Amino acid sequence: MGPFLTILTFTSYATVQVRVIDFSAKPVLAYPLNSEFSQVFNPSWVSGAKPGLLSRTQNCSASPGQCVRCSGSGGHASVLTFSALVGSDEATVDPPIFAPVDASSVVFGPHDATDDFGTEDPRLAYESTSGIYYMFYTCYNSGSTHQARVTMCLATTADPTSAGGWTRHGPVGLPPDSKSGALLIRPATTAEPEPEHMLFWGAGTIHISRSRNLSHWPEGDPFVTNTSWGNPHVESGPPPLLLSTGDFIFFINSWGGKAGYQPGWVILSGEDSSKIIARAPEPLWSPQRYSWMTGSAPSFCNVANVAFLEAAHPTAERDTFRVYFGGADAVIGSAVVRVTL
């Protein structure tokens, strides 16, 4: 498999088994390899005719092994860049290749006092009937207005690969410090022409909100509050992904232990996606696997010990998913995860 490293770690619960079957030994996007920005991380998957990664991107001076915790306005603020997939990223393919990230890659960014410190951590969901992508992202601002400094916002577009065509809907009605919205869109049926959709959101505790209006959400209820292996804090990953059983795998992130940020998962019932039928007894992996996740030299670092999974999509193989994640909040890595039920 070339530079892939085969992982033999298994995570199982009852009849569910989730395992990492391939792990890229090097980042797929990183400075100065193929990004002109010093920090490119926390991606969302863009499906469709031009697949690729929509990523949080910043530009703070960086030195190997020194964590910069990039923040600020102007050139330091987070923007979103698109990098097209070159070729395939199926489970049998060597590490995926992406187009370089430069100034021309920026497709979304700060526009007023709502988000002058950045547009962060996108999560995309595609509504096939309308052909519209719904992007939930963090509006981060300097505090010059009465709006919360951190709040979840929504933007929509028919083409997330381009800077044109975005409609900004602003905050979606959730409390201050809301972020990380993973949207599960339920299809319309004859019996239910306006279905109730679900939004899994939050950092620290994952909440579940229900709404028939994709642009406005009530606060909802706590849903996932910790992990089985002792991490007290959890955060939504990408939108839940359909399994062959009709259930969903929902990748999550966690922290609070000595290892730093670790990805995990829960299985949601296909009949009632507000019910968890299985959950990970241990993390999928820990950032100590490679220096580009710990942030140790010779790698670059924004925040140390981070493996933050935010993008995923199914492959041609049954219940097998390509995932992408931020490493040390500075680069993007990739792995392949298989689910057996």
Coordinates of C-alpha atoms in Angstrom, one line a residue:
M1 CA 0.0 0.0 0.0
G2 CA 3.0 2.3 -0.4
P3 CA 3.2 5.0 2.3
F4 CA 0.0 3.7 4.0
L5 CA 0.4 2.1 7.4
T6 CA -2.0 -0.8 8.0
I7 CA -3.6 -0.5 11.5
L8 CA -4.7 -3.6 13.4
T9 CA -6.6 -1.8 16.1
F10 CA -10.2 -3.0 16.5
T11 CA -13.0 -1.3 18.4
S12 CA -16.1 -3.3 19.0
Y13 CA -19.3 -3.1 21.0
A14 CA -21.8 -6.0 21.1
T15 CA -22.2 -7.0 17.4
V16 CA -20.6 -3.8 16.0
Q17 CA -17.0 -3.7 14.9
V18 CA -15.3 -0.5 13.7
R19 CA -11.7 -0.7 12.6
V20 CA -9.2 1.5 10.9
I21 CA -8.0 -0.5 7.9
D22 CA -5.5 2.1 6.4
F23 CA -3.9 5.2 7.7
S24 CA -1.8 7.6 5.7
A25 CA 1.6 8.0 7.2
K26 CA 1.9 11.6 6.0
P27 CA -0.6 14.5 5.7
V28 CA -2.5 15.0 2.5
L29 CA -2.5 18.8 2.9
A30 CA 0.2 20.6 4.7
Y31 CA 2.5 23.6 4.7
P32 CA 4.8 23.9 2.8
L33 CA 4.2 20.7 0.9
N34 CA 1.1 21.7 -0.9
S35 CA -0.4 24.7 1.0
E36 CA 0.9 28.2 0.9
F37 CA -1.0 28.8 4.2
S38 CA 0.8 27.8 7.4
Q39 CA -2.3 26.2 8.8
V40 CA -4.8 24.1 6.8
F41 CA -7.0 21.8 8.9
N42 CA -10.5 20.7 10.0
P43 CA -11.9 19.9 6.6
S44 CA -15.4 19.1 5.3
W45 CA -16.0 16.7 2.4
V46 CA -17.5 18.2 -0.8
S47 CA -19.3 15.6 -2.9
G48 CA -20.6 16.0 -6.4
A49 CA -19.0 16.5 -9.8
K50 CA -16.0 18.2 -8.3
P51 CA -15.2 16.4 -5.1
G52 CA -12.6 17.7 -2.6
L53 CA -12.0 19.3 0.7
L54 CA -13.4 22.6 2.1
S55 CA -11.0 23.4 4.9
R56 CA -10.3 25.9 7.6
T57 CA -7.2 27.8 6.6
Q58 CA -5.1 30.4 8.4
N59 CA -1.7 32.1 8.0
C60 CA 0.2 32.6 11.3
S61 CA 4.0 32.5 11.3
A62 CA 5.1 28.9 12.1
S63 CA 8.3 27.1 13.1
P64 CA 8.6 23.4 13.4
G65 CA 7.6 22.1 16.8
Q66 CA 6.3 25.4 18.1
C67 CA 2.5 25.7 18.6
V68 CA 1.3 29.1 17.6
R69 CA -2.5 28.9 18.5
C70 CA -3.3 31.1 15.5
S71 CA -6.0 33.7 16.1
G72 CA -6.9 37.2 15.1
S73 CA -8.3 39.4 12.4
G74 CA -7.1 40.3 9.0
G75 CA -4.5 37.8 7.7
H76 CA -4.7 35.7 10.8
A77 CA -8.5 35.1 10.6
S78 CA -9.8 31.7 9.4
V79 CA -11.0 31.5 5.8
L80 CA -12.3 28.5 4.0
T81 CA -10.4 27.1 1.0
F82 CA -11.4 24.4 -1.5
S83 CA -8.9 21.8 -2.7
A84 CA -10.1 19.4 -5.4
L85 CA -9.4 15.7 -5.2
V86 CA -7.0 14.6 -7.9
G87 CA -7.9 11.2 -9.1
S88 CA -9.6 8.8 -6.6
D89 CA -9.6 8.3 -2.8
E90 CA -11.2 4.9 -2.7
A91 CA -10.2 2.4 0.1
T92 CA -7.7 0.6 -2.2
V93 CA -5.9 3.8 -3.3
D94 CA -2.6 5.1 -2.0
P95 CA -2.8 8.4 0.0
P96 CA -5.2 10.7 -1.8
I97 CA -3.8 13.6 -3.8
F98 CA -5.3 17.1 -3.6
A99 CA -4.8 20.3 -5.6
P100 CA -2.4 22.8 -3.9
V101 CA -3.9 25.4 -1.6
D102 CA -3.1 29.1 -2.3
A103 CA -4.8 32.5 -2.3
S104 CA -7.0 31.5 -5.3
S105 CA -8.4 28.6 -3.3
V106 CA -10.3 30.8 -0.8
V107 CA -14.1 30.4 -1.4
F108 CA -15.5 31.9 1.9
G109 CA -14.4 34.1 4.7
P110 CA -15.1 37.0 7.1
H111 CA -17.4 39.6 5.8
D112 CA -18.5 41.9 8.8
A113 CA -18.3 42.2 12.6
T114 CA -20.2 38.9 12.9
D115 CA -17.1 36.9 11.9
D116 CA -14.1 39.3 11.7
F117 CA -12.0 36.7 13.6
G118 CA -12.8 34.0 11.2
T119 CA -15.2 31.5 9.6
E120 CA -14.2 28.2 11.2
D121 CA -14.7 24.4 11.0
P122 CA -17.3 23.9 8.2
R123 CA -19.6 20.9 7.9
L124 CA -21.5 20.4 4.7
A125 CA -24.7 18.5 4.0
Y126 CA -26.2 18.1 0.6
E127 CA -30.0 18.3 0.0
S128 CA -30.5 16.4 -3.2
T129 CA -34.0 17.6 -4.0
S130 CA -33.0 21.2 -4.2
G131 CA -29.4 20.7 -5.2
I132 CA -28.3 22.9 -2.3
Y133 CA -25.4 22.4 0.1
Y134 CA -26.0 23.5 3.7
M135 CA -22.8 24.6 5.5
F136 CA -22.8 25.0 9.2
Y137 CA -19.7 26.9 10.5
T138 CA -18.4 28.8 13.4
C139 CA -18.8 32.6 13.3
Y140 CA -15.9 33.9 15.4
N141 CA -15.7 37.7 16.1
S142 CA -13.7 40.2 18.1
G143 CA -16.5 41.1 20.4
S144 CA -17.2 44.6 18.9
T145 CA -20.9 43.9 18.7
H146 CA -23.5 42.5 21.1
Q147 CA -23.4 39.2 19.3
A148 CA -21.8 36.2 21.1
R149 CA -18.1 35.9 20.1
V150 CA -18.6 32.3 19.1
T151 CA -21.9 31.1 17.5
M152 CA -23.0 28.7 14.8
C153 CA -23.9 30.2 11.5
L154 CA -25.3 28.8 8.2
A155 CA -24.6 29.5 4.6
T156 CA -26.0 27.8 1.5
T157 CA -24.8 27.4 -2.0
A158 CA -25.3 25.2 -5.1
D159 CA -21.5 25.2 -5.6
P160 CA -19.2 25.1 -2.5
T161 CA -16.1 25.0 -4.7
S162 CA -16.5 28.6 -5.8
A163 CA -16.5 31.9 -4.1
G164 CA -19.6 33.1 -5.9
G165 CA -23.2 32.1 -5.1
W166 CA -23.1 31.8 -1.3
T167 CA -26.1 33.0 0.7
R168 CA -25.3 33.8 4.3
H169 CA -28.2 33.1 6.7
G170 CA -26.3 34.2 9.9
P171 CA -26.7 32.6 13.3
V172 CA -29.2 29.7 13.4
G173 CA -30.7 30.5 16.8
L174 CA -28.6 28.4 19.1
P175 CA -27.0 29.6 22.3
P176 CA -23.7 31.5 22.6
D177 CA -20.6 29.2 22.0
S178 CA -22.6 26.9 19.8
K179 CA -20.6 25.3 17.1
S180 CA -20.0 22.0 15.1
G181 CA -23.3 21.4 13.4
A182 CA -23.6 17.9 11.8
L183 CA -26.9 17.9 9.8
L184 CA -28.9 14.8 9.1
I185 CA -31.4 15.6 6.3
R186 CA -34.4 13.4 6.2
P187 CA -36.0 12.9 2.8
A188 CA -39.5 14.2 2.1
T189 CA -42.2 11.5 1.5
T190 CA -45.8 11.5 0.5
A191 CA -46.8 10.8 4.2
E192 CA -44.4 13.5 5.4
P193 CA -43.8 16.2 2.8
E194 CA -42.0 18.4 5.3
P195 CA -39.9 16.0 7.4
E196 CA -38.2 16.8 10.7
H197 CA -34.5 17.0 10.3
M198 CA -31.8 16.6 13.0
L199 CA -28.8 18.7 13.9
F200 CA -26.1 17.2 16.1
W201 CA -24.1 20.1 17.5
G202 CA -21.9 21.3 20.3
A203 CA -18.4 21.2 21.8
G204 CA -18.1 19.7 25.3
T205 CA -21.5 18.1 25.0
I206 CA -23.2 17.1 21.8
H207 CA -26.8 18.2 21.6
I208 CA -29.6 17.0 19.3
S209 CA -32.0 19.6 17.8
R210 CA -35.0 18.9 15.5
S211 CA -36.5 21.3 13.0
R212 CA -38.5 21.3 9.8
N213 CA -36.7 24.6 8.9
L214 CA -33.1 24.0 8.0
S215 CA -32.1 27.6 8.7
H216 CA -33.4 27.8 12.3
W217 CA -32.9 25.4 15.2
P218 CA -34.1 25.2 18.8
E219 CA -31.6 24.4 21.5
G220 CA -32.7 20.8 21.8
D221 CA -31.4 18.3 24.3
P222 CA -28.0 16.8 25.4
F223 CA -27.3 13.7 23.4
V224 CA -23.7 12.5 23.8
T225 CA -22.0 13.8 27.0
N226 CA -18.8 11.8 27.3
T227 CA -16.9 8.7 25.9
S228 CA -16.8 5.1 27.1
W229 CA -13.0 5.4 27.7
G230 CA -13.2 8.4 30.1
N231 CA -12.8 11.6 28.0
P232 CA -15.3 14.0 29.5
H233 CA -15.7 16.3 26.5
V234 CA -17.2 15.4 23.1
E235 CA -17.8 17.3 19.8
S236 CA -19.7 16.5 16.6
G237 CA -17.8 15.2 13.6
P238 CA -19.2 15.1 10.1
P239 CA -22.9 14.5 9.3
P240 CA -24.0 10.9 10.0
L241 CA -23.3 8.4 7.2
L242 CA -25.7 5.7 6.1
L243 CA -24.8 2.0 6.7
S244 CA -26.1 -1.0 4.7
T245 CA -28.4 -1.9 7.6
G246 CA -30.2 1.5 7.3
D247 CA -28.5 2.7 10.5
F248 CA -25.9 5.5 10.6
I249 CA -22.4 5.9 11.8
F250 CA -21.7 9.2 13.4
F251 CA -18.1 10.1 13.9
I252 CA -17.4 12.2 17.0
N253 CA -14.3 13.9 18.6
S254 CA -13.3 13.9 22.2
W255 CA -10.8 15.3 24.6
G256 CA -10.0 15.8 28.3
G257 CA -7.6 12.9 28.8
K258 CA -3.8 12.8 28.7
A259 CA -3.7 11.8 25.0
G260 CA -5.4 15.0 23.6
Y261 CA -8.1 15.0 21.0
Q262 CA -9.2 11.5 19.9
P263 CA -11.9 10.5 17.3
G264 CA -14.6 8.0 18.2
W265 CA -18.0 7.0 16.9
V266 CA -21.6 6.1 17.8
I267 CA -24.1 4.1 15.7
L268 CA -27.5 5.8 15.4
S269 CA -30.7 3.8 14.8
G270 CA -32.1 4.1 11.3
E271 CA -35.6 3.9 12.6
D272 CA -35.1 6.7 15.2
S273 CA -31.8 8.5 14.8
S274 CA -32.1 10.1 18.2
K275 CA -31.3 6.6 19.6
I276 CA -27.8 5.3 20.0
I277 CA -27.5 1.5 19.5
A278 CA -23.7 1.2 19.9
R279 CA -20.8 3.4 20.9
A280 CA -17.0 3.1 20.7
P281 CA -15.4 1.5 23.8
E282 CA -12.0 3.1 22.8
P283 CA -10.8 5.8 20.4
L284 CA -10.2 5.1 16.8
W285 CA -6.7 6.4 17.2
S286 CA -4.7 8.9 19.3
P287 CA -2.6 11.8 18.0
Q288 CA 0.6 10.2 19.4
R289 CA 0.8 8.1 16.2
Y290 CA 2.7 10.8 14.3
S291 CA 4.5 14.0 15.0
W292 CA 2.2 15.9 12.6
M293 CA -0.6 15.2 15.1
T294 CA 1.3 15.9 18.3
G295 CA 2.8 19.0 16.8
S296 CA 6.4 17.9 17.6
A297 CA 9.4 18.9 15.4
P298 CA 10.0 18.5 12.6
S299 CA 6.3 19.0 12.1
F300 CA 4.4 22.3 12.3
C301 CA 2.0 22.9 15.2
N302 CA -1.0 25.1 15.8
V303 CA -2.4 23.2 18.8
A304 CA -0.6 20.2 20.2
N305 CA -2.0 16.6 20.3
V306 CA -5.0 17.0 18.0
A307 CA -6.7 14.4 15.8
F308 CA -10.0 16.1 14.9
L309 CA -12.2 14.1 12.4
E310 CA -14.6 16.4 10.5
A311 CA -14.9 15.0 6.9
A312 CA -16.0 11.5 5.7
H313 CA -17.7 9.9 2.8
P314 CA -18.6 6.3 1.7
T315 CA -16.3 4.4 -0.6
A316 CA -17.4 1.7 -3.1
E317 CA -16.7 -1.0 -0.5
R318 CA -19.6 -1.9 1.7
D319 CA -19.8 0.1 5.0
T320 CA -16.3 1.5 4.4
F321 CA -15.5 5.2 4.7
R322 CA -12.7 7.5 3.8
V323 CA -12.2 10.0 6.6
Y324 CA -10.2 13.3 6.8
F325 CA -9.1 15.0 9.9
G326 CA -7.1 17.9 11.3
G327 CA -3.7 17.1 12.8
A328 CA -2.2 19.5 15.4
D329 CA -4.7 22.0 14.0
A330 CA -2.2 22.6 11.3
V331 CA -2.5 19.8 8.6
I332 CA -5.0 17.4 7.2
G333 CA -4.6 13.6 7.4
S334 CA -6.6 10.7 6.1
A335 CA -7.6 7.2 7.0
V336 CA -10.1 4.4 5.9
V337 CA -12.6 3.1 8.4
R338 CA -14.7 -0.1 8.0
V339 CA -17.9 -0.9 9.9
T340 CA -19.1 -4.5 10.5
L341 CA -22.5 -5.0 12.0

